Coordinates of N, CA and C in Angstrom, one line a residue:
X1 N 62.7 -26.6 76.2 CA 62.1 -26.3 74.9 C 61.6 -27.8 74.3
X2 N 60.2 -27.6 73.8 CA 60.2 -29.1 73.1 C 60.3 -29.1 71.9
X3 N 60.9 -29.7 71.1 CA 60.9 -30.4 70.1 C 60.0 -30.4 69.3
X4 N 59.4 -30.5 68.4 CA 58.2 -30.9 67.1 C 58.3 -32.1 66.5
X5 N 57.3 -32.9 66.8 CA 57.3 -34.3 66.0 C 57.8 -34.0 64.7
X6 N 58.6 -35.2 64.4 CA 59.0 -35.1 63.3 C 57.6 -36.3 62.5
X7 N 58.1 -36.5 61.2 CA 56.9 -36.9 60.3 C 55.4 -36.0 59.9
X8 N 54.1 -36.8 59.7 CA 53.0 -36.3 59.2 C 53.0 -36.0 60.4
X9 N 52.6 -34.4 60.7 CA 52.0 -33.7 62.3 C 50.6 -34.3 62.1
X10 N 49.4 -35.1 60.9 CA 48.3 -35.6 61.0 C 48.1 -37.2 61.0
X11 N 49.3 -37.4 61.4 CA 49.4 -38.8 61.6 C 48.6 -39.4 63.1
X12 N 49.0 -38.6 63.9 CA 48.5 -39.1 65.5 C 48.0 -37.6 65.7
X13 N 46.9 -38.0 66.7 CA 46.1 -36.8 67.2 C 47.1 -35.9 68.4
X14 N 47.4 -35.3 68.8 CA 48.2 -34.4 69.8 C 47.6 -34.7 70.5
X15 N 48.2 -35.2 72.3 CA 47.4 -35.3 73.5 C 47.1 -34.3 73.8
X16 N 46.1 -34.7 75.0 CA 45.3 -33.2 75.4 C 45.9 -33.1 76.4
X17 N 46.4 -31.3 76.1 CA 47.1 -30.3 76.9 C 48.8 -30.4 76.3
X18 N 49.1 -31.5 75.3 CA 50.9 -30.9 75.1 C 50.8 -30.4 74.2
X19 N 52.0 -30.1 73.8 CA 52.7 -28.6 73.1 C 51.4 -29.2 71.6
X20 N 52.1 -27.8 71.0 CA 51.3 -27.5 70.2 C 52.1 -27.7 68.5
X21 N 51.4 -28.7 67.9 CA 53.0 -29.4 66.9 C 53.1 -28.1 66.1
X22 N 52.6 -26.8 66.4 CA 53.0 -25.5 65.1 C 53.4 -24.9 66.4
X23 N 54.3 -24.8 67.2 CA 54.6 -23.4 67.7 C 55.4 -23.0 67.1
X24 N 55.9 -22.0 67.4 CA 57.0 -21.3 67.2 C 58.0 -21.8 68.6
X25 N 59.5 -20.9 67.4 CA 60.1 -21.7 68.3 C 60.3 -20.3 69.0
X26 N 61.4 -20.6 70.8 CA 61.2 -19.6 71.5 C 60.8 -19.0 72.4
X27 N 59.5 -20.2 72.5 CA 58.2 -19.7 73.5 C 57.4 -19.4 73.6
X28 N 57.3 -18.5 72.6 CA 56.4 -16.8 72.3 C 55.2 -17.6 71.8
X29 N 54.2 -17.4 73.1 CA 52.9 -17.6 72.5 C 52.2 -17.5 71.2
X30 N 51.6 -18.0 70.3 CA 51.0 -17.6 69.2 C 49.7 -16.5 69.3
X31 N 49.4 -15.2 68.2 CA 48.1 -14.9 68.7 C 46.9 -15.6 68.1
X32 N 46.2 -15.4 68.7 CA 44.5 -16.2 68.0 C 44.6 -16.2 67.0
X33 N 43.8 -17.1 65.7 CA 43.3 -16.7 64.5 C 42.2 -16.0 64.6
X34 N 42.4 -14.7 63.9 CA 41.2 -13.3 63.6 C 40.6 -14.0 62.7
X35 N 39.3 -13.7 63.2 CA 38.6 -13.7 61.1 C 38.2 -12.7 60.6
X36 N 38.4 -13.2 59.1 CA 38.2 -11.6 58.4 C 37.4 -11.4 58.5
X37 N 37.4 -9.7 58.8 CA 36.3 -9.1 58.6 C 35.7 -8.4 57.4
X38 N 34.4 -8.7 57.8 CA 33.1 -8.3 56.4 C 33.2 -7.1 56.4
X39 N 33.4 -6.6 54.9 CA 33.6 -5.3 54.2 C 31.9 -4.5 54.9
X40 N 32.5 -4.0 55.0 CA 31.0 -2.7 55.6 C 30.8 -1.8 54.5
X41 N 29.4 -1.5 54.7 CA 28.4 -0.5 54.0 C 27.5 -1.4 52.4
X42 N 27.5 -0.7 50.6 CA 27.5 -1.3 50.0 C 28.4 -2.6 49.2
X43 N 28.1 -3.5 49.4 CA 29.4 -4.9 48.4 C 28.8 -4.4 46.7
X44 N 27.4 -3.5 46.3 CA 27.6 -3.3 45.1 C 28.2 -2.0 44.1
X45 N 28.2 -1.2 45.0 CA 28.3 -0.3 45.1 C 29.8 0.3 44.4
X46 N 29.7 0.5 43.7 CA 30.7 1.3 42.3 C 32.2 2.2 43.4
X47 N 33.3 2.2 42.8 CA 34.4 3.0 42.8 C 34.1 4.2 42.8
X48 N 33.7 5.5 44.3 CA 34.0 6.5 43.4 C 32.6 7.0 43.5
X49 N 31.2 6.3 43.8 CA 30.1 6.9 44.2 C 29.6 6.8 45.5
X50 N 28.7 8.0 45.5 CA 28.2 8.9 46.6 C 26.6 8.3 46.9
X51 N 26.2 8.4 48.2 CA 25.0 7.7 48.4 C 24.7 6.7 48.7
X52 N 23.1 6.5 49.8 CA 23.0 5.3 50.1 C 23.5 4.6 49.1
X53 N 23.3 2.9 49.6 CA 23.5 1.5 49.1 C 21.8 1.7 48.0
X54 N 22.3 0.9 46.9 CA 20.5 1.0 46.0 C 20.3 -0.7 46.3
X55 N 18.6 -1.4 46.7 CA 19.0 -2.5 46.5 C 18.9 -3.4 45.0
X56 N 18.8 -4.2 44.8 CA 19.6 -5.4 44.0 C 18.5 -6.8 44.2
X57 N 17.8 -7.3 43.3 CA 17.7 -8.2 43.3 C 17.5 -9.0 42.2
X58 N 17.9 -10.3 42.4 CA 18.5 -10.9 41.1 C 19.7 -9.8 40.0
X59 N 18.8 -10.0 38.8 CA 19.9 -9.6 38.4 C 19.7 -8.3 38.1
X60 N 20.4 -7.3 37.8 CA 21.0 -5.6 37.8 C 19.8 -4.8 36.4
X61 N 19.1 -4.4 36.8 CA 17.9 -3.5 35.6 C 18.6 -2.7 35.0
X62 N 19.0 -3.5 33.3 CA 19.1 -2.7 32.3 C 20.1 -3.9 32.1
X63 N 20.0 -5.2 32.1 CA 21.4 -6.0 31.9 C 20.7 -6.6 30.8
X64 N 21.2 -6.7 29.5 CA 20.5 -7.4 28.2 C 20.4 -9.3 28.9
X65 N 18.9 -9.6 28.5 CA 18.7 -10.7 28.4 C 17.9 -11.0 29.6
X66 N 17.2 -10.2 30.7 CA 16.5 -10.4 32.2 C 15.3 -9.8 31.7
X67 N 14.6 -10.8 32.5 CA 12.6 -10.2 32.2 C 12.5 -8.7 32.7
X68 N 13.7 -7.9 33.6 CA 13.9 -6.7 34.3 C 13.9 -5.4 33.6
X69 N 14.5 -6.0 32.2 CA 15.1 -5.0 31.6 C 14.3 -3.8 31.6
X70 N 14.2 -2.6 31.0 CA 13.3 -2.0 30.8 C 13.1 -1.5 29.1
X71 N 12.0 -2.0 28.5 CA 11.9 -2.1 27.0 C 12.3 -0.5 26.5
X72 N 13.1 -0.3 25.4 CA 13.3 0.0 24.8 C 12.6 1.8 24.9
X73 N 12.9 2.9 24.4 CA 11.5 4.2 24.4 C 10.9 3.9 22.8
X74 N 9.7 4.0 22.7 CA 9.2 4.1 21.8 C 8.5 2.6 21.1
X75 N 9.1 1.7 21.6 CA 9.0 0.5 21.5 C 7.6 -0.4 20.8
X76 N 6.5 0.3 21.8 CA 5.1 0.1 21.0 C 4.8 0.1 19.9
X77 N 5.6 1.9 19.0 CA 5.7 2.5 18.3 C 6.0 2.0 17.3
X78 N 6.8 0.8 17.4 CA 7.9 0.2 16.6 C 7.6 -0.8 16.2
X79 N 6.8 -1.8 17.0 CA 6.0 -2.7 16.8 C 4.5 -2.9 15.3
X80 N 4.1 -1.3 15.3 CA 3.1 -1.6 14.3 C 4.0 -0.4 12.9
X81 N 3.8 -0.9 11.9 CA 3.9 -0.1 10.8 C 3.1 0.0 9.9
X82 N 4.0 1.2 9.7 CA 2.9 2.8 9.5 C 1.9 1.9 8.5
X83 N 1.0 2.6 8.1 CA -0.6 1.9 7.4 C -0.1 2.8 5.9
X84 N -0.3 1.9 5.1 CA 0.6 2.5 3.7 C -0.7 3.6 3.2
X85 N -0.1 4.6 2.8 CA -0.6 5.5 1.7 C -1.8 5.3 0.6
X86 N -2.9 5.5 0.7 CA -3.8 4.4 -0.7 C -3.1 6.1 -1.6
X87 N -2.2 4.7 -3.0 CA -2.2 5.8 -3.9 C -3.0 6.3 -5.4
X88 N -2.8 7.4 -5.3 CA -3.7 7.9 -6.4 C -3.8 6.9 -8.0
X89 N -4.6 7.3 -8.3 CA -4.4 6.7 -9.5 C -4.1 7.2 -11.0
X90 N -3.0 7.4 -11.6 CA -2.3 7.7 -12.8 C -3.2 7.4 -14.2
X91 N -3.5 8.1 -15.2 CA -3.9 7.3 -16.5 C -3.2 6.7 -17.1
X92 N -3.9 5.5 -17.8 CA -3.2 4.5 -18.7 C -2.3 5.3 -19.8
X93 N -2.7 5.6 -20.6 CA -1.9 6.8 -21.5 C -0.9 7.5 -21.3
X94 N -1.3 8.0 -20.2 CA 0.2 9.1 -20.4 C 0.7 9.1 -18.7
X95 N 0.4 8.6 -18.2 CA 0.4 8.5 -17.0 C 0.8 9.8 -15.8
X96 N -0.2 10.3 -16.0 CA -0.6 11.7 -15.8 C -1.9 11.7 -14.1
X97 N -1.9 12.8 -13.5 CA -2.7 12.1 -12.3 C -3.6 13.4 -12.6
X98 N -4.8 14.1 -11.8 CA -5.9 13.4 -11.6 C -6.2 12.4 -12.9
X99 N -6.6 11.6 -12.1 CA -7.8 10.5 -12.9 C -8.8 9.2 -12.0
X100 N -9.5 9.1 -13.1 CA -10.9 8.3 -12.8 C -10.9 6.9 -13.2
X101 N -11.5 5.7 -13.0 CA -11.7 4.8 -13.8 C -13.1 5.0 -14.1
X102 N -12.8 4.6 -15.9 CA -14.1 4.8 -16.4 C -13.7 3.9 -17.5
X103 N -15.0 3.6 -18.1 CA -15.1 2.8 -19.3 C -15.9 3.5 -20.9
X104 N -15.0 3.3 -21.6 CA -16.1 4.0 -22.9 C -16.1 2.6 -23.8
X105 N -17.3 2.6 -24.9 CA -17.5 2.0 -25.3 C -17.9 2.3 -26.9
X106 N -18.0 1.3 -27.9 CA -18.1 1.1 -29.3 C -18.6 0.3 -29.6
X107 N -19.7 0.2 -30.8 CA -20.7 -0.6 -31.1 C -20.8 -0.6 -32.9
X108 N -20.7 -1.8 -33.6 CA -20.7 -1.9 -35.4 C -22.1 -3.3 -35.4
X109 N -22.5 -2.2 -35.8 CA -23.6 -3.8 -36.3 C -24.0 -3.3 -37.9
X110 N -23.2 -4.5 -38.9 CA -23.7 -4.6 -40.5 C -24.5 -6.0 -40.1
X111 N -25.7 -5.5 -40.5 CA -26.6 -6.7 -40.6 C -26.9 -7.6 -39.8
X112 N -26.2 -8.6 -39.8 CA -26.5 -10.1 -38.7 C -25.2 -10.2 -38.3
X113 N -23.9 -9.6 -38.2 CA -22.9 -9.0 -38.0 C -22.6 -7.6 -36.4
X114 N -22.1 -8.3 -35.8 CA -22.0 -7.0 -34.8 C -21.1 -7.2 -34.0
X115 N -20.1 -6.7 -33.5 CA -19.2 -6.3 -32.9 C -19.2 -5.2 -31.4
X116 N -18.7 -5.7 -30.5 CA -18.5 -4.8 -29.3 C -16.8 -4.8 -28.9
X117 N -16.7 -3.0 -28.6 CA -15.6 -3.0 -28.2 C -15.5 -1.7 -27.2
X118 N -14.6 -1.8 -26.1 CA -14.6 -1.4 -24.9 C -12.6 -0.9 -24.7
X119 N -12.9 0.5 -24.5 CA -11.7 0.8 -23.1 C -11.6 1.8 -21.8
X120 N -11.2 0.6 -20.9 CA -10.7 0.9 -19.4 C -10.1 1.3 -18.7
X121 N -10.0 1.7 -17.8 CA -9.2 2.5 -17.1 C -8.8 3.4 -16.7
X122 N -8.1 4.0 -15.3 CA -8.2 5.2 -15.4 C -7.4 6.0 -16.5
X123 N -8.4 7.0 -15.9 CA -8.0 8.2 -17.8 C -8.2 9.9 -16.8
X124 N -6.9 10.7 -17.4 CA -7.3 11.8 -16.9 C -8.0 12.0 -18.0
X125 N -8.1 14.2 -17.7 CA -9.5 14.6 -18.7 C -9.0 14.8 -20.2
X126 N -7.5 14.8 -20.4 CA -7.2 14.6 -21.5 C -7.8 13.7 -22.4
X127 N -7.1 12.9 -22.2 CA -6.7 10.9 -22.6 C -8.5 10.9 -22.7
X128 N -9.4 11.0 -21.7 CA -10.4 10.9 -21.3 C -10.9 11.6 -22.3
X129 N -10.9 12.5 -22.7 CA -12.0 13.2 -23.7 C -11.7 12.5 -25.2
X130 N -10.2 12.7 -25.3 CA -10.3 12.1 -26.8 C -10.5 10.6 -26.4
X131 N -10.2 9.4 -26.0 CA -11.0 8.4 -26.2 C -12.9 8.3 -26.2
X132 N -13.3 9.5 -25.4 CA -14.9 9.8 -26.1 C -15.5 9.8 -26.9
X133 N -14.5 10.7 -27.5 CA -14.6 11.3 -28.7 C -14.4 10.4 -30.2
X134 N -13.2 9.3 -29.9 CA -13.2 8.4 -30.8 C -14.2 7.2 -30.8
X135 N -14.6 7.0 -29.5 CA -15.3 5.8 -30.0 C -16.7 6.3 -30.0
X136 N -16.9 7.6 -29.8 CA -18.5 8.0 -30.2 C -18.7 8.0 -31.5
X137 N -17.2 8.7 -31.8 CA -17.9 8.5 -33.9 C -17.8 8.0 -34.4
X138 N -17.1 6.6 -33.7 CA -16.8 5.2 -34.4 C -18.2 4.7 -34.7
X139 N -19.2 4.7 -33.3 CA -19.8 4.3 -33.4 C -21.1 4.6 -34.3
X140 N -21.4 6.3 -34.0 CA -22.2 7.3 -34.9 C -21.9 6.3 -36.0
X141 N -21.5 6.3 -37.0 CA -21.1 5.8 -38.2 C -20.8 4.3 -38.9
X142 N -20.9 4.2 -37.6 CA -21.2 2.2 -37.6 C -21.9 1.2 -37.1
X143 N -22.5 1.9 -36.2 CA -23.7 1.4 -35.4 C -24.9 1.0 -35.7
X144 N -25.3 1.4 -37.0 CA -26.9 1.6 -37.3 C -27.1 0.9 -38.7
X145 N -26.3 0.0 -39.2 CA -26.7 -1.2 -40.0 C -26.8 -2.7 -39.8
X146 N -28.1 -2.3 -39.1 CA -28.1 -3.7 -38.5 C -29.5 -3.7 -37.9
X147 N -30.7 -4.2 -37.9 CA -32.3 -4.0 -37.2 C -32.0 -3.5 -35.7
X148 N -31.1 -4.7 -35.0 CA -30.9 -4.5 -33.3 C -29.9 -4.1 -33.1
X149 N -28.9 -3.0 -33.9 CA -27.9 -2.3 -33.2 C -28.9 -0.9 -33.7
X150 N -29.3 -0.7 -34.9 CA -30.1 0.4 -34.9 C -31.1 1.2 -33.7
X151 N -32.1 0.0 -32.6 CA -33.4 0.3 -32.1 C -32.5 -0.4 -30.3
X152 N -31.5 -1.0 -30.0 CA -31.4 -1.9 -29.3 C -29.6 -1.1 -28.5
X153 N -28.2 -1.6 -29.3 CA -27.1 -1.7 -28.5 C -27.0 -0.1 -29.5
X154 N -26.5 0.3 -30.4 CA -26.7 1.8 -30.6 C -27.0 2.6 -29.9
X155 N -28.3 2.9 -29.6 CA -28.6 4.3 -28.3 C -27.7 3.7 -27.6
X156 N -28.0 2.8 -26.8 CA -27.6 2.5 -25.6 C -26.0 2.6 -25.2
X157 N -25.5 2.3 -26.4 CA -23.4 2.9 -26.5 C -23.4 4.3 -26.4
X158 N -24.0 5.0 -27.2 CA -24.1 6.6 -27.1 C -24.5 6.9 -25.9
X159 N -25.6 6.6 -25.3 CA -26.1 7.6 -24.0 C -24.9 6.6 -23.1
X160 N -24.4 6.0 -22.6 CA -23.3 5.3 -21.9 C -22.3 6.4 -21.9
X161 N -21.9 6.2 -23.0 CA -20.3 7.2 -23.6 C -21.2 8.7 -23.3
X162 N -21.8 9.4 -23.1 CA -22.5 10.6 -23.2 C -22.4 10.5 -21.1
X163 N -23.1 9.9 -20.5 CA -23.2 10.0 -19.1 C -21.5 9.7 -18.4
X164 N -20.6 8.8 -19.2 CA -19.5 8.3 -18.4 C -18.2 9.5 -18.9
X165 N -18.7 10.4 -20.1 CA -17.8 11.8 -20.3 C -17.4 12.5 -18.9
X166 N -19.0 12.6 -18.4 CA -18.7 14.0 -17.3 C -18.2 14.0 -16.3
X167 N -17.5 12.7 -16.2 CA -16.6 12.1 -15.2 C -15.4 12.8 -15.3
X168 N -15.1 12.8 -17.0 CA -13.3 12.8 -16.8 C -13.4 14.5 -17.5
X169 N -14.5 14.8 -18.0 CA -14.6 16.5 -18.1 C -14.7 17.4 -16.8
X170 N -14.6 17.0 -15.2 CA -15.2 17.2 -14.5 C -13.3 17.4 -14.3
X171 N -12.6 16.9 -14.5 CA -11.2 16.4 -13.8 C -9.8 18.2 -14.8
X172 N -9.1 18.2 -13.7 CA -8.3 19.0 -14.0 C -7.3 18.7 -14.7
X173 N -7.0 19.1 -16.0 CA -5.8 18.9 -17.2 C -4.3 18.4 -15.8
X174 N -3.8 17.6 -15.7 CA -2.4 16.8 -15.3 C -1.7 18.0 -15.5
X175 N -1.0 18.3 -14.3 CA 0.3 19.3 -13.8 C 1.1 19.3 -15.2
X176 N 1.9 20.2 -16.3 CA 3.2 20.2 -17.0 C 4.2 19.5 -16.4
X177 N 4.5 18.6 -17.3 CA 5.8 17.8 -16.9 C 5.2 17.1 -15.9
X178 N 5.0 16.8 -15.4 CA 4.6 15.6 -14.5 C 3.3 13.6 -15.0
X179 N 3.4 14.6 -16.7 CA 2.9 12.9 -17.5 C 3.7 12.9 -19.2
X180 N 3.3 11.8 -19.4 CA 3.4 11.3 -20.8 C 3.2 11.9 -21.7
X181 N 3.4 11.7 -23.0 CA 2.3 11.6 -24.3 C 1.1 12.1 -23.8
X182 N 0.2 12.5 -24.4 CA -1.0 12.1 -23.8 C -1.9 12.0 -25.5
X183 N -3.1 11.4 -25.7 CA -3.8 10.9 -26.7 C -4.6 12.3 -26.8
X184 N -4.6 12.4 -28.3 CA -4.9 13.9 -29.3 C -6.4 14.0 -28.6
X185 N -6.7 14.6 -28.3 CA -8.7 14.7 -28.6 C -9.3 15.4 -29.6
X186 N -8.7 15.6 -30.4 CA -9.1 15.9 -31.6 C -10.3 17.3 -31.7
X187 N -10.6 17.0 -32.4 CA -11.8 17.7 -32.9 C -13.0 17.5 -31.8
X188 N -14.4 18.2 -31.8 CA -15.3 17.8 -31.3 C -16.3 17.1 -32.0
X189 N -16.9 16.1 -31.5 CA -17.6 14.8 -32.0 C -18.9 15.6 -33.5
X190 N -19.4 16.6 -33.2 CA -20.1 17.3 -33.6 C -19.8 17.9 -35.2
X191 N -18.5 18.0 -34.4 CA -17.4 18.4 -35.9 C -16.8 17.7 -36.7
X192 N -17.1 15.9 -36.9 CA -16.5 15.2 -37.3 C -17.4 15.2 -38.5
X193 N -16.6 14.5 -39.6 CA -18.1 14.7 -40.4 C -18.4 12.8 -40.5
X194 N -17.7 12.2 -40.2 CA -18.2 10.2 -40.2 C -18.7 10.6 -39.0
X195 N -19.2 11.0 -37.7 CA -20.5 11.2 -36.9 C -22.0 11.7 -37.5
X196 N -21.8 12.5 -38.7 CA -23.2 12.5 -39.7 C -23.3 11.1 -40.6
X197 N -22.8 10.3 -40.4 CA -22.9 9.1 -41.7 C -24.3 8.3 -40.9
X198 N -24.0 8.4 -39.6 CA -25.5 7.7 -38.7 C -26.8 7.9 -39.5
X199 N -26.7 9.7 -39.3 CA -27.9 9.9 -40.2 C -28.6 9.7 -41.5
X200 N -27.9 8.7 -42.1 CA -28.3 8.1 -43.3 C -29.0 7.1 -43.1
X201 N -28.9 6.1 -42.2 CA -30.3 4.6 -41.9 C -31.6 5.3 -41.5
X202 N -31.0 6.9 -40.4 CA -32.4 7.4 -39.4 C -32.9 8.4 -40.2
X203 N -32.9 8.5 -41.6 CA -33.4 9.8 -42.8 C -33.5 8.9 -43.1
X204 N -33.5 7.2 -43.7 CA -34.0 6.2 -44.9 C -35.3 5.9 -43.8
X205 N -35.4 6.0 -42.3 CA -35.7 5.1 -41.5 C -37.0 5.5 -41.5
X206 N -37.4 7.3 -41.5 CA -37.9 8.0 -41.6 C -39.0 8.0 -42.4
X207 N -38.2 7.7 -43.7 CA -38.5 7.8 -44.9 C -39.7 7.0 -44.9
X208 N -40.0 5.6 -45.3 CA -39.9 4.5 -45.0 C -41.3 4.6 -44.4
X209 N -41.3 5.6 -43.0 CA -42.5 5.5 -41.9 C -43.5 6.3 -42.6
X210 N -43.1 7.7 -43.4 CA -43.6 8.9 -43.8 C -44.1 8.0 -45.5
X211 N -43.5 7.2 -45.6 CA -44.4 6.6 -47.6 C -45.0 5.8 -46.9
X212 N -45.1 5.2 -46.0 CA -46.2 4.2 -45.7 C -47.6 4.4 -44.9
X213 N -47.0 5.8 -44.6 CA -48.1 6.5 -43.7 C -49.1 7.2 -44.7
X214 N -48.7 7.6 -45.5 CA -48.9 8.8 -46.9 C -49.3 7.3 -47.7
X215 N -49.2 5.9 -48.1 CA -49.6 5.6 -49.3 C -51.0 4.7 -48.6
X216 N -51.1 5.2 -47.8 CA -52.9 4.3 -47.0 C -53.7 5.2 -46.8
X217 N -55.0 5.3 -47.7 CA -56.0 6.3 -47.7 C -56.4 6.5 -46.1

């Protein structure tokens, strides 16, 4: 029986036809090494699954961060925010609705001094009528005491308020419990004594015109 060489078996190359340095004692020949068998079937198949193997290209589908990951459902709807709905205007005095943007004016003419005043903004039917009556009455008894006011500014202010008042009179009153304290509309303009103060300069003007016509032959 051959004795295996002592020391480093890689120090010298074995002679051709000589004994194998790793031969087993007893002279029994060693079985040749068999290369490992490659597993058959789908290497990516999960245990306990059945069916034909699935094709995998690169990263598996659905893996986070891959360009092949499917988009979440309704992603294109989430990208666009909902369009805001237009807000219904509320009355500037009581906060009720419906309301409409309007502007009411008042004029005062005292010889050479003239002042102008206005109230604007969204108004409901109740508060809008109240503002119309208040500013129109103020103009009727303070707007005639200047020549320019008598022929220009006061008539224009009264006609303007009359036209604008139609917008608020068409509105339905706000629902109870949905508004704050409203402006008291009071009585109509023709039932307010101050509204007839404006007749004084008008009557005086008519008197002067009539007197001038009667004095001429």
